[in-house]
Amino acid sequence: MKLRGDSMSEAEAVVEDMSVDWRGRPCKPTKHGGMRAAVFVLGLQGFEMMAIAAVGNNLITYVLNEMHFSLSKSANIVTNFIGTVFLLSLFGGYLSDSYLGSFWTMIIFGFVELSGFILLCVQAHLPELRPPPCKIMSHEYCPEAKGYKALIFFAAIYLVALGSGCLKPNIISHGADQFRRDDSKQSKKLSSYFNCAYFAFCIGELIALTVLVWVQTHSGMDVGFGVSAAAMAMGLICLTFGTPLYRNKPPRGSIFTPIAQVFVAAFTKRKQICPSNTEMLHGNQNNVPNHLFVPMSPNISPLLHTEKFRFLDKACIKIEDGTQRNESPWRLCTVAQVEQVKIIISVVPIFACTIIFNTILAQLQTFSVQQATAMNTRITRGFKIPPASLQAIPYIMLIFVVPLYEIVFVPAARKLTGRDSGISPLQRVGTGLFIATFSMVSAALIEQKRRNLALSSNEPLSIFWIAPQFLIFGLSEMFTAVGLIEFFYKQSLEGMQSFLTAMTYCSYSFGFYLSSILVSLVNKLTSTSSRGGWLSDNDLNRDRLDRFYWLLAALSLINFFNYLFWSNWYSYNPSLSLPSSPKQSYGKDLESNNFNPSKHVEAHNIKT
């Protein structure tokens, strides 16, 4: 039995490498790319994360204490801001792949983000740009920011959102583009790069949540925002220094046009009957020898035909009417175009299963910070922990765990699975989703203990009790976030790396928006005539945050079982499931990509 595509790595090797240097000349393997070029991108990753994490993770304190919005409204402002950051990543990915290229997209929107930090710093420094000072938690009347004061605030945070959103997918994809996927040695380093990118992310978060949050707390938010602006400037300088070493993927025109053509052509020919012999479909590569594979268009790489979503195959039916006319590309598409659309549709359920995971993350950046303010933050007689710095706890752990994962776990798992990355990206995501449930279980138990103690004896619980929920989620994020980025990048085609990578961040966006919806919905459903809902007061001792955490724990567990179904359903296109070395059989590599190996073989064309 032989699987089609056993020599696909050779096929991809003959596809012309379109990467160019900063002057537009073809790249040289010995001079451009590799980890030495990716290091500069990792520098931008660390500095940019340091800048925005210091703002995003402590923004609720600024919105509540300086802008004087209510607790629930402040939480929604923060989650909407962070959700917008990640939603705009789709826009950044589209601009990069279609028109600007990842390098210039990062340069342009890096300065947009920097301008937002500077505007925040100016507003925090000038009292006339903020409402009069008062203590909102003491229940005295505090007018919230309105008019030009609110306008300046929202303009600043959404400039940051626009810049950071367009940067994020391009940082990951541009760094990954430094490794040739048709080179077995560099392909092995790709999974290591994703772990290094997450390590840089952890370092940036850790510094932001310790040093920068401490500066915000003790020196003022204006100084803290100024430090964020300086960190962003350092990241842009770091990116610029690597310019001579980068492998740049030129933009290839609109990535949506070939996708739209497939849907239009399939709808136009919806009454046609697909041929039983799929080799008759226009542009089918299955019977073409591997060494003759050529791209069907500048945007589309050669892809083998698969059996899923057969209704889209109608876009490849060529009408034989006895004439020699060529059909419009809006009426006749190639198998490669159709398979590209099939891949995008197939990854949507995997993407959707991570939304609840990011809804949990939203709670750790909003309600858990406020939960910490109601606890005993004193460590010594003269030192207190800033509540926002609690989010540094998982990153302190992860700066040790991530290297151990790469150095110890991956080699051990590689011997068992035969995969360069140890376990497949889908298995890594599933592990993280399962662990995340216990973060909310821990949060609910601790909040219940804190509230009962505060009501019975008016004694605050030590802030260290809140650490487990952050530690557990940090471990789950190491599996889920890195696995999801690796999964989307490896399933992307030439010319779509930034856009599909942006779908990872779009999951964050929907998670934070869902958090806002859940807060409003829970308040509405749990409110009575005598009192408000679970989260309607500014006083956590009167709210029922513990019940909200239990709700999220239940949703997370249901989501995990939903993920198991879709991960078993998903099948890789054989053209993208390449062996990383000649010693690995294609069949073994393909089967190990899923939780249920037997379903992979059924999903692909098999030649006996």
XYZ file of C-alpha atoms in Angstrom:
608
model
C 0.000 0.000 0.000
C 1.415 3.394 -0.952
C 0.169 6.806 0.046
C 0.133 9.432 -2.673
C 2.744 12.079 -2.103
C 5.505 9.928 -0.572
C 8.066 12.157 -2.285
C 6.297 15.422 -1.672
C 9.315 16.970 0.007
C 11.114 16.702 -3.347
C 8.123 18.246 -5.072
C 8.076 21.253 -2.826
C 11.814 21.710 -3.192
C 11.428 22.500 -6.909
C 8.910 25.252 -6.224
C 10.898 28.417 -6.676
C 11.850 30.149 -3.452
C 10.531 33.673 -3.944
C 12.221 35.116 -0.846
C 14.266 38.264 -1.398
C 16.608 40.396 0.685
C 15.960 44.013 1.670
C 17.125 45.211 -1.767
C 14.777 42.870 -3.644
C 17.504 40.445 -4.721
C 17.120 36.647 -4.402
C 18.171 35.385 -0.979
C 21.339 33.358 -0.429
C 20.952 30.346 1.908
C 24.328 30.990 3.539
C 23.715 34.691 4.138
C 20.003 35.160 4.804
C 17.543 33.611 7.209
C 18.046 31.047 9.944
C 18.046 31.583 13.682
C 20.556 34.462 13.505
C 17.986 36.491 11.538
C 15.067 35.304 13.667
C 16.821 36.567 16.834
C 16.131 40.183 15.836
C 12.445 39.376 15.331
C 12.406 37.687 18.733
C 13.827 40.922 20.147
C 10.845 42.848 18.781
C 8.550 40.152 20.192
C 9.983 40.597 23.693
C 10.028 44.412 23.713
C 6.575 44.804 22.126
C 5.071 42.329 24.564
C 6.759 44.166 27.436
C 5.217 47.443 26.257
C 1.642 46.334 25.674
C 1.461 43.878 28.597
C 2.358 46.639 31.040
C -0.546 48.678 29.675
C -3.103 45.924 29.071
C -2.643 44.011 32.317
C -2.916 47.099 34.538
C -5.286 49.089 32.330
C -8.292 48.234 34.493
C -6.656 50.041 37.422
C -6.137 53.176 35.302
C -9.673 53.042 33.847
C -11.228 52.533 37.287
C -9.150 54.955 39.378
C -8.321 57.682 36.844
C -11.146 57.539 34.282
C -13.737 56.669 36.999
C -15.723 54.079 35.063
C -17.631 51.431 37.071
C -16.041 48.045 37.739
C -18.115 46.089 35.218
C -17.752 48.842 32.590
C -14.014 49.040 33.246
C -13.707 45.264 32.803
C -15.588 45.496 29.509
C -13.418 48.401 28.303
C -10.298 46.327 28.954
C -11.648 43.145 27.378
C -12.944 45.095 24.347
C -9.553 46.782 23.978
C -7.649 43.495 24.125
C -10.239 41.837 21.891
C -9.764 44.581 19.307
C -5.990 44.094 19.408
C -6.370 40.490 18.378
C -9.223 41.060 15.923
C -7.122 43.615 14.039
C -4.467 40.931 13.586
C -6.567 39.671 10.638
C -6.256 43.103 9.039
C -2.499 43.101 9.622
C -2.149 39.599 8.181
C -4.163 40.557 5.104
C -2.143 43.726 4.453
C 1.109 41.811 4.851
C 0.293 38.885 2.565
C -1.489 40.969 -0.062
C 0.272 44.340 -0.324
C 3.013 45.364 2.129
C 4.978 42.296 3.155
C 5.568 41.407 6.797
C 8.649 43.620 7.329
C 7.078 46.889 6.171
C 3.804 46.065 7.930
C 5.745 45.738 11.203
C 7.639 48.999 10.637
C 4.527 51.058 9.787
C 2.255 49.763 12.518
C 5.058 49.660 15.054
C 5.138 53.466 14.848
C 1.325 53.583 15.085
C 1.520 51.607 18.339
C 4.319 53.853 19.612
C 2.178 56.967 18.992
C -0.617 55.422 21.086
C 1.722 54.852 24.027
C 2.951 58.436 23.808
C -0.638 59.790 23.792
C -1.498 57.681 26.855
C 1.584 59.020 28.608
C 0.578 62.634 27.847
C -2.972 62.149 29.147
C -1.799 60.416 32.329
C 0.693 63.250 32.948
C -1.657 66.237 32.443
C -4.443 66.526 35.096
C -6.602 68.679 32.812
C -6.990 65.718 30.446
C -8.512 63.495 33.174
C -11.553 63.743 35.498
C -10.990 65.294 38.968
C -9.358 62.824 41.406
C -11.587 60.870 43.822
C -11.816 57.419 45.421
C -14.326 55.426 43.412
C -14.140 52.349 45.690
C -15.245 54.433 48.706
C -18.718 54.802 47.126
C -18.427 58.601 46.827
C -19.706 60.133 43.617
C -17.002 60.169 40.948
C -17.889 61.601 37.513
C -16.524 59.390 34.751
C -14.476 60.696 31.856
C -16.576 62.279 29.106
C -16.152 64.543 26.099
C -12.633 65.256 24.890
C -11.121 63.473 27.910
C -12.809 60.208 26.974
C -12.007 60.851 23.290
C -8.276 61.198 23.992
C -8.285 58.050 26.136
C -10.088 55.887 23.586
C -8.032 57.311 20.703
C -4.831 56.397 22.557
C -5.774 52.838 23.474
C -7.125 52.088 20.014
C -4.008 53.449 18.318
C -2.152 50.949 20.494
C -4.701 48.282 19.509
C -4.311 49.014 15.788
C -0.520 48.962 15.917
C -0.187 45.895 18.117
C -2.888 43.972 16.275
C -1.208 44.440 12.903
C 2.204 43.615 14.381
C 1.430 40.357 16.155
C 0.818 37.892 13.291
C 3.677 39.361 11.291
C 6.190 39.000 14.125
C 5.458 35.274 14.272
C 5.234 34.654 10.523
C 8.244 36.820 9.607
C 10.374 34.986 12.150
C 9.131 31.603 10.902
C 9.787 32.675 7.291
C 13.494 32.745 8.124
C 13.412 28.924 8.069
C 12.962 27.122 4.759
C 10.336 24.413 5.110
C 11.808 22.483 2.156
C 15.178 22.288 3.958
C 15.117 19.343 6.391
C 17.686 20.911 8.749
C 15.895 24.263 8.960
C 12.487 22.577 9.108
C 13.566 20.842 12.334
C 14.359 24.244 13.846
C 10.897 25.641 13.070
C 9.206 24.068 16.112
C 12.118 25.267 18.251
C 11.568 28.779 16.900
C 7.934 28.750 18.054
C 9.084 27.722 21.543
C 11.716 30.513 21.474
C 9.031 33.005 20.412
C 6.910 31.974 23.371
C 9.959 32.253 25.647
C 10.504 35.838 24.403
C 6.805 36.462 25.031
C 7.194 35.172 28.621
C 10.261 37.361 29.267
C 8.415 40.440 27.988
C 5.347 39.641 30.092
C 7.452 38.971 33.191
C 9.320 42.283 32.986
C 6.076 44.137 32.270
C 4.228 42.585 35.203
C 7.029 43.151 37.690
C 9.254 46.092 36.833
C 6.851 48.143 34.694
C 3.776 47.580 36.887
C 5.870 48.482 39.946
C 6.883 51.711 38.153
C 3.217 52.448 37.350
C 2.233 51.853 40.987
C 5.018 53.821 42.657
C 6.008 56.447 40.077
C 2.659 57.056 38.408
C 0.873 55.792 35.320
C 2.420 58.549 33.211
C 5.940 57.263 33.911
C 4.752 53.682 33.358
C 3.228 54.527 29.978
C 6.439 56.390 29.096
C 8.501 53.279 29.839
C 6.160 51.276 27.588
C 6.788 53.794 24.811
C 10.554 53.427 25.330
C 10.296 49.611 25.200
C 8.342 49.825 21.938
C 10.996 52.104 20.459
C 13.711 49.589 21.461
C 11.762 46.825 19.723
C 11.598 48.792 16.474
C 15.334 49.484 16.664
C 15.992 45.774 17.206
C 13.853 44.856 14.186
C 15.682 47.368 11.996
C 19.129 46.030 12.928
C 18.295 42.642 11.392
C 17.304 44.098 8.003
C 20.359 42.814 6.023
C 19.777 39.229 7.219
C 16.051 38.779 6.608
C 14.412 36.507 4.074
C 11.398 38.557 2.945
C 8.334 37.050 1.279
C 7.035 39.548 -1.328
C 3.271 40.262 -1.252
C 1.354 38.364 -3.927
C -1.812 40.406 -4.431
C -5.190 39.922 -2.797
C -5.395 36.606 -0.953
C -9.199 36.753 -0.975
C -9.694 36.805 -4.750
C -8.786 33.115 -5.383
C -10.949 32.130 -2.388
C -13.928 34.147 -3.644
C -13.512 32.624 -7.130
C -13.948 29.114 -5.685
C -17.242 29.959 -3.964
C -18.587 31.827 -7.004
C -17.601 29.029 -9.409
C -18.995 26.308 -7.114
C -22.297 28.185 -6.765
C -22.518 28.842 -10.511
C -22.047 25.111 -11.233
C -24.070 23.868 -8.266
C -26.322 21.810 -10.571
C -23.391 20.000 -12.159
C -22.549 16.462 -11.017
C -19.001 15.856 -9.850
C -17.252 13.182 -11.916
C -16.703 9.856 -10.148
C -13.116 9.999 -11.379
C -11.640 13.003 -9.603
C -8.637 12.918 -11.934
C -10.889 14.682 -14.456
C -11.108 17.805 -12.305
C -9.368 20.843 -13.738
C -5.768 21.143 -12.533
C -5.732 17.892 -10.517
C -2.132 17.025 -9.626
C -2.695 13.475 -8.360
C -1.487 11.793 -11.538
C 1.295 14.272 -12.274
C 4.766 12.957 -11.397
C 6.194 14.694 -8.380
C 9.150 16.151 -10.260
C 6.767 17.925 -12.647
C 4.755 19.742 -9.993
C 4.452 23.461 -10.730
C 2.375 26.163 -9.046
C -0.976 26.773 -10.716
C -0.769 30.524 -10.073
C 1.508 32.963 -8.244
C -0.725 32.655 -5.172
C -1.401 28.924 -5.032
C 1.025 26.096 -4.270
C 0.407 22.595 -5.717
C -2.010 20.636 -3.520
C -3.335 17.101 -3.791
C -7.073 16.518 -4.010
C -8.901 15.395 -0.845
C -12.437 14.072 -0.352
C -13.825 16.577 2.152
C -16.288 19.277 1.075
C -16.889 17.647 -2.306
C -19.451 20.338 -3.189
C -16.535 22.739 -3.715
C -15.081 20.398 -6.345
C -17.804 21.601 -8.708
C -15.711 24.748 -9.159
C -13.190 22.514 -11.012
C -15.644 21.017 -13.512
C -14.783 22.107 -17.027
C -17.776 22.518 -19.336
C -17.209 20.641 -22.590
C -19.330 22.361 -25.255
C -17.219 21.552 -28.301
C -15.505 24.962 -28.367
C -11.961 25.864 -27.434
C -12.867 28.917 -25.325
C -11.267 29.352 -21.945
C -13.641 29.752 -19.025
C -13.332 32.740 -16.736
C -11.402 32.134 -13.481
C -14.680 33.057 -11.741
C -16.284 29.997 -13.379
C -13.405 27.492 -13.479
C -10.870 27.006 -10.690
C -7.998 24.587 -10.152
C -7.900 21.803 -7.580
C -5.146 23.758 -5.812
C -7.476 26.725 -5.316
C -10.280 24.510 -4.044
C -7.986 22.664 -1.642
C -6.795 26.012 -0.298
C -10.402 26.894 0.586
C -10.938 23.427 2.100
C -7.980 23.980 4.426
C -9.354 27.328 5.599
C -12.805 25.837 6.273
C -11.281 22.837 8.073
C -9.296 24.909 10.568
C -12.314 26.993 11.629
C -13.657 24.431 14.182
C -10.183 24.087 15.740
C -9.989 27.857 15.952
C -13.467 28.067 17.526
C -12.555 25.577 20.269
C -9.935 27.965 21.668
C -12.363 30.853 22.234
C -13.494 29.642 25.687
C -9.822 29.224 26.615
C -9.217 32.910 25.913
C -12.379 33.871 27.785
C -10.697 32.365 30.853
C -7.593 34.444 30.101
C -9.790 37.561 30.098
C -10.863 36.857 33.682
C -7.269 36.592 34.861
C -6.559 40.053 33.429
C -9.683 41.702 34.865
C -11.648 40.142 37.717
C -8.695 38.249 39.153
C -6.754 41.517 39.416
C -9.674 43.061 41.297
C -9.948 39.887 43.364
C -6.334 40.444 44.425
C -7.033 44.050 45.488
C -9.461 42.683 48.110
C -6.747 40.463 49.610
C -3.774 41.054 51.876
C -1.003 42.200 49.495
C 1.608 42.879 52.184
C 4.805 40.799 51.989
C 6.899 42.673 54.523
C 6.179 45.688 56.689
C 7.244 48.062 53.946
C 6.466 46.146 50.744
C 3.178 45.249 49.073
C 2.633 43.287 45.859
C 0.863 45.314 43.128
C -2.243 43.240 42.251
C -1.495 43.347 38.513
C 1.931 41.817 39.187
C 0.234 38.551 40.165
C 0.020 37.793 36.463
C 3.815 37.531 36.511
C 3.597 34.329 38.558
C 3.061 31.942 35.607
C 5.785 33.630 33.577
C 8.320 33.191 36.377
C 7.510 29.486 36.159
C 7.457 29.415 32.352
C 10.921 30.913 31.839
C 12.151 27.663 33.392
C 9.482 25.293 32.056
C 9.692 26.338 28.380
C 13.439 25.559 28.067
C 12.855 22.265 29.909
C 10.053 21.449 27.481
C 12.363 22.075 24.516
C 15.478 20.417 25.969
C 13.979 17.472 27.889
C 10.396 16.725 26.851
C 10.698 17.200 23.065
C 13.698 14.820 22.601
C 12.034 12.189 24.814
C 8.705 12.465 22.984
C 10.490 12.500 19.625
C 11.859 9.002 20.300
C 8.329 7.716 20.946
C 6.430 9.527 18.185
C 9.063 10.072 15.492
C 7.990 13.708 15.181
C 10.495 16.568 15.281
C 8.187 18.558 17.571
C 7.645 15.632 19.977
C 3.845 15.737 19.942
C 1.625 17.137 17.208
C 0.304 20.701 17.436
C -3.255 19.379 17.836
C -2.243 17.164 20.750
C -0.470 20.118 22.338
C -3.566 22.320 22.019
C -5.789 19.616 23.512
C -3.503 19.203 26.515
C -3.669 22.923 27.221
C -7.454 23.093 26.907
C -7.845 20.283 29.421
C -5.524 21.921 31.966
C -7.260 25.323 31.642
C -10.433 23.976 33.280
C -8.606 23.506 36.571
C -7.525 27.142 36.574
C -11.149 28.233 36.947
C -11.848 25.493 39.512
C -8.983 26.864 41.606
C -10.195 30.458 41.102
C -13.732 29.565 42.252
C -12.550 27.742 45.380
C -10.193 30.554 46.422
C -12.771 33.286 45.787
C -15.324 31.387 47.850
C -12.779 31.058 50.688
C -11.791 34.750 50.432
C -15.392 35.969 50.446
C -16.474 33.789 53.370
C -13.485 34.911 55.449
C -14.082 38.583 54.638
C -17.778 38.394 55.562
C -17.331 36.332 58.729
C -14.302 38.016 60.311
C -13.514 40.959 58.032
C -10.025 39.480 57.675
C -8.360 39.629 54.235
C -6.958 36.423 52.789
C -3.273 36.364 51.813
C -2.678 37.223 48.175
C -0.590 34.061 47.719
C -3.781 31.962 47.740
C -4.590 33.344 44.313
C -1.317 32.102 42.775
C -2.510 28.553 41.789
C -5.076 29.801 39.264
C -2.364 31.813 37.490
C 0.159 28.953 37.617
C -2.278 26.403 36.209
C -3.376 28.707 33.398
C 0.236 29.590 32.571
C 1.022 25.915 32.055
C -2.065 25.431 29.892
C -1.164 28.495 27.816
C 2.289 27.088 27.086
C 0.631 24.104 25.431
C -2.342 25.800 23.770
C -0.862 29.075 22.503
C 2.316 27.606 20.998
C 0.504 24.560 19.615
C -2.118 26.704 17.927
C 0.419 29.060 16.321
C 2.485 26.130 15.054
C -0.652 24.413 13.742
C -1.882 27.448 11.791
C 1.523 28.314 10.364
C 2.221 24.771 9.193
C -1.228 24.512 7.584
C -0.786 27.804 5.734
C 0.183 28.104 2.080
C 2.705 30.343 0.396
C 1.330 33.872 0.459
C -1.060 33.240 3.383
C 1.243 32.647 6.368
C 0.532 35.949 8.100
C -3.219 35.776 7.567
C -3.673 32.221 8.859
C -1.310 32.930 11.756
C -3.533 35.920 12.534
C -6.432 33.524 13.080
C -4.623 32.418 16.234
C -4.827 35.938 17.610
C -8.387 36.313 16.361
C -9.251 33.536 18.813
C -8.008 35.813 21.612
C -10.267 38.548 20.275
C -13.403 36.446 20.291
C -12.508 35.125 23.742
C -12.324 38.623 25.201
C -15.500 39.736 23.414
C -17.274 36.629 24.711
C -16.115 37.600 28.203
C -17.871 40.962 27.862
C -21.034 39.263 26.616
C -20.945 36.712 29.439
C -20.530 39.415 32.097
C -23.531 41.347 30.769
C -25.613 38.202 30.262
C -24.841 36.784 33.710
C -25.705 40.103 35.352
C -29.008 40.223 33.504
C -30.010 36.614 34.212
C -29.007 36.632 37.897
C -30.436 40.007 38.872
C -33.599 40.245 40.950
C -35.895 43.064 42.060
C -34.099 43.304 45.409
C -30.480 43.135 44.228
C -28.290 43.150 41.141
C -26.619 40.234 39.405
C -23.511 38.261 40.357
C -21.151 40.950 39.022
C -23.207 44.124 39.279
C -21.558 45.785 42.315
C -18.137 47.388 42.695
C -17.751 45.425 45.947
C -16.546 41.835 45.450
C -17.811 40.893 48.916
C -21.352 41.616 47.704
C -20.809 40.086 44.244
C -20.693 36.340 43.529
C -17.535 36.091 41.455
C -17.040 32.507 42.670
C -20.222 31.389 40.912
C -19.085 33.076 37.698
C -15.798 31.149 37.914
C -17.698 27.857 38.364
C -19.708 28.677 35.240
C -16.488 29.194 33.269
C -15.034 25.926 34.593
C -18.099 24.053 33.322
C -17.934 25.782 29.929
C -14.230 24.960 29.670
C -14.782 21.255 30.321
C -17.595 21.077 27.749
C -15.336 22.905 25.292
C -12.561 20.323 25.808
C -14.845 17.440 24.798
C -16.011 19.499 21.826
C -12.360 19.920 20.830
C -11.768 16.162 21.014
C -14.505 15.663 18.428
C -13.198 18.276 15.990
C -9.538 17.293 16.365
C -10.483 13.720 15.411
C -12.528 15.051 12.498
C -9.703 17.204 11.150
C -7.458 15.727 8.444
C -4.292 17.227 6.999
C -3.851 17.795 3.294
C -1.113 15.336 2.237
C 0.728 18.130 0.412
C 1.250 19.994 3.697
C 2.040 16.983 5.907
C 5.645 16.680 4.863
C 8.181 14.347 6.446
C 10.926 16.249 8.139
C 13.617 13.765 7.194
C 14.022 11.005 4.577
C 14.068 8.407 7.363
C 10.479 9.177 8.355
C 7.735 7.527 6.334
C 5.051 9.816 5.080
C 2.359 7.567 6.494
C 3.849 7.649 9.996
C 4.121 11.428 9.988
C 0.589 11.837 8.681
C -0.977 9.480 11.189
C 0.734 11.065 14.179
C -0.858 14.439 13.468
C -4.173 13.555 15.095
C -5.616 12.081 18.269
C -7.178 9.247 16.231
C -4.597 8.026 13.707
C -6.919 5.642 11.879
C -9.119 8.479 10.650
C -6.199 10.124 8.843
C -5.697 7.245 6.477
C -9.396 7.163 5.660
C -9.358 10.894 4.927
C -6.690 10.802 2.229
C -6.328 9.246 -1.213
C -4.682 5.850 -0.893
C -3.211 4.002 -3.827
C -2.916 0.225 -3.497
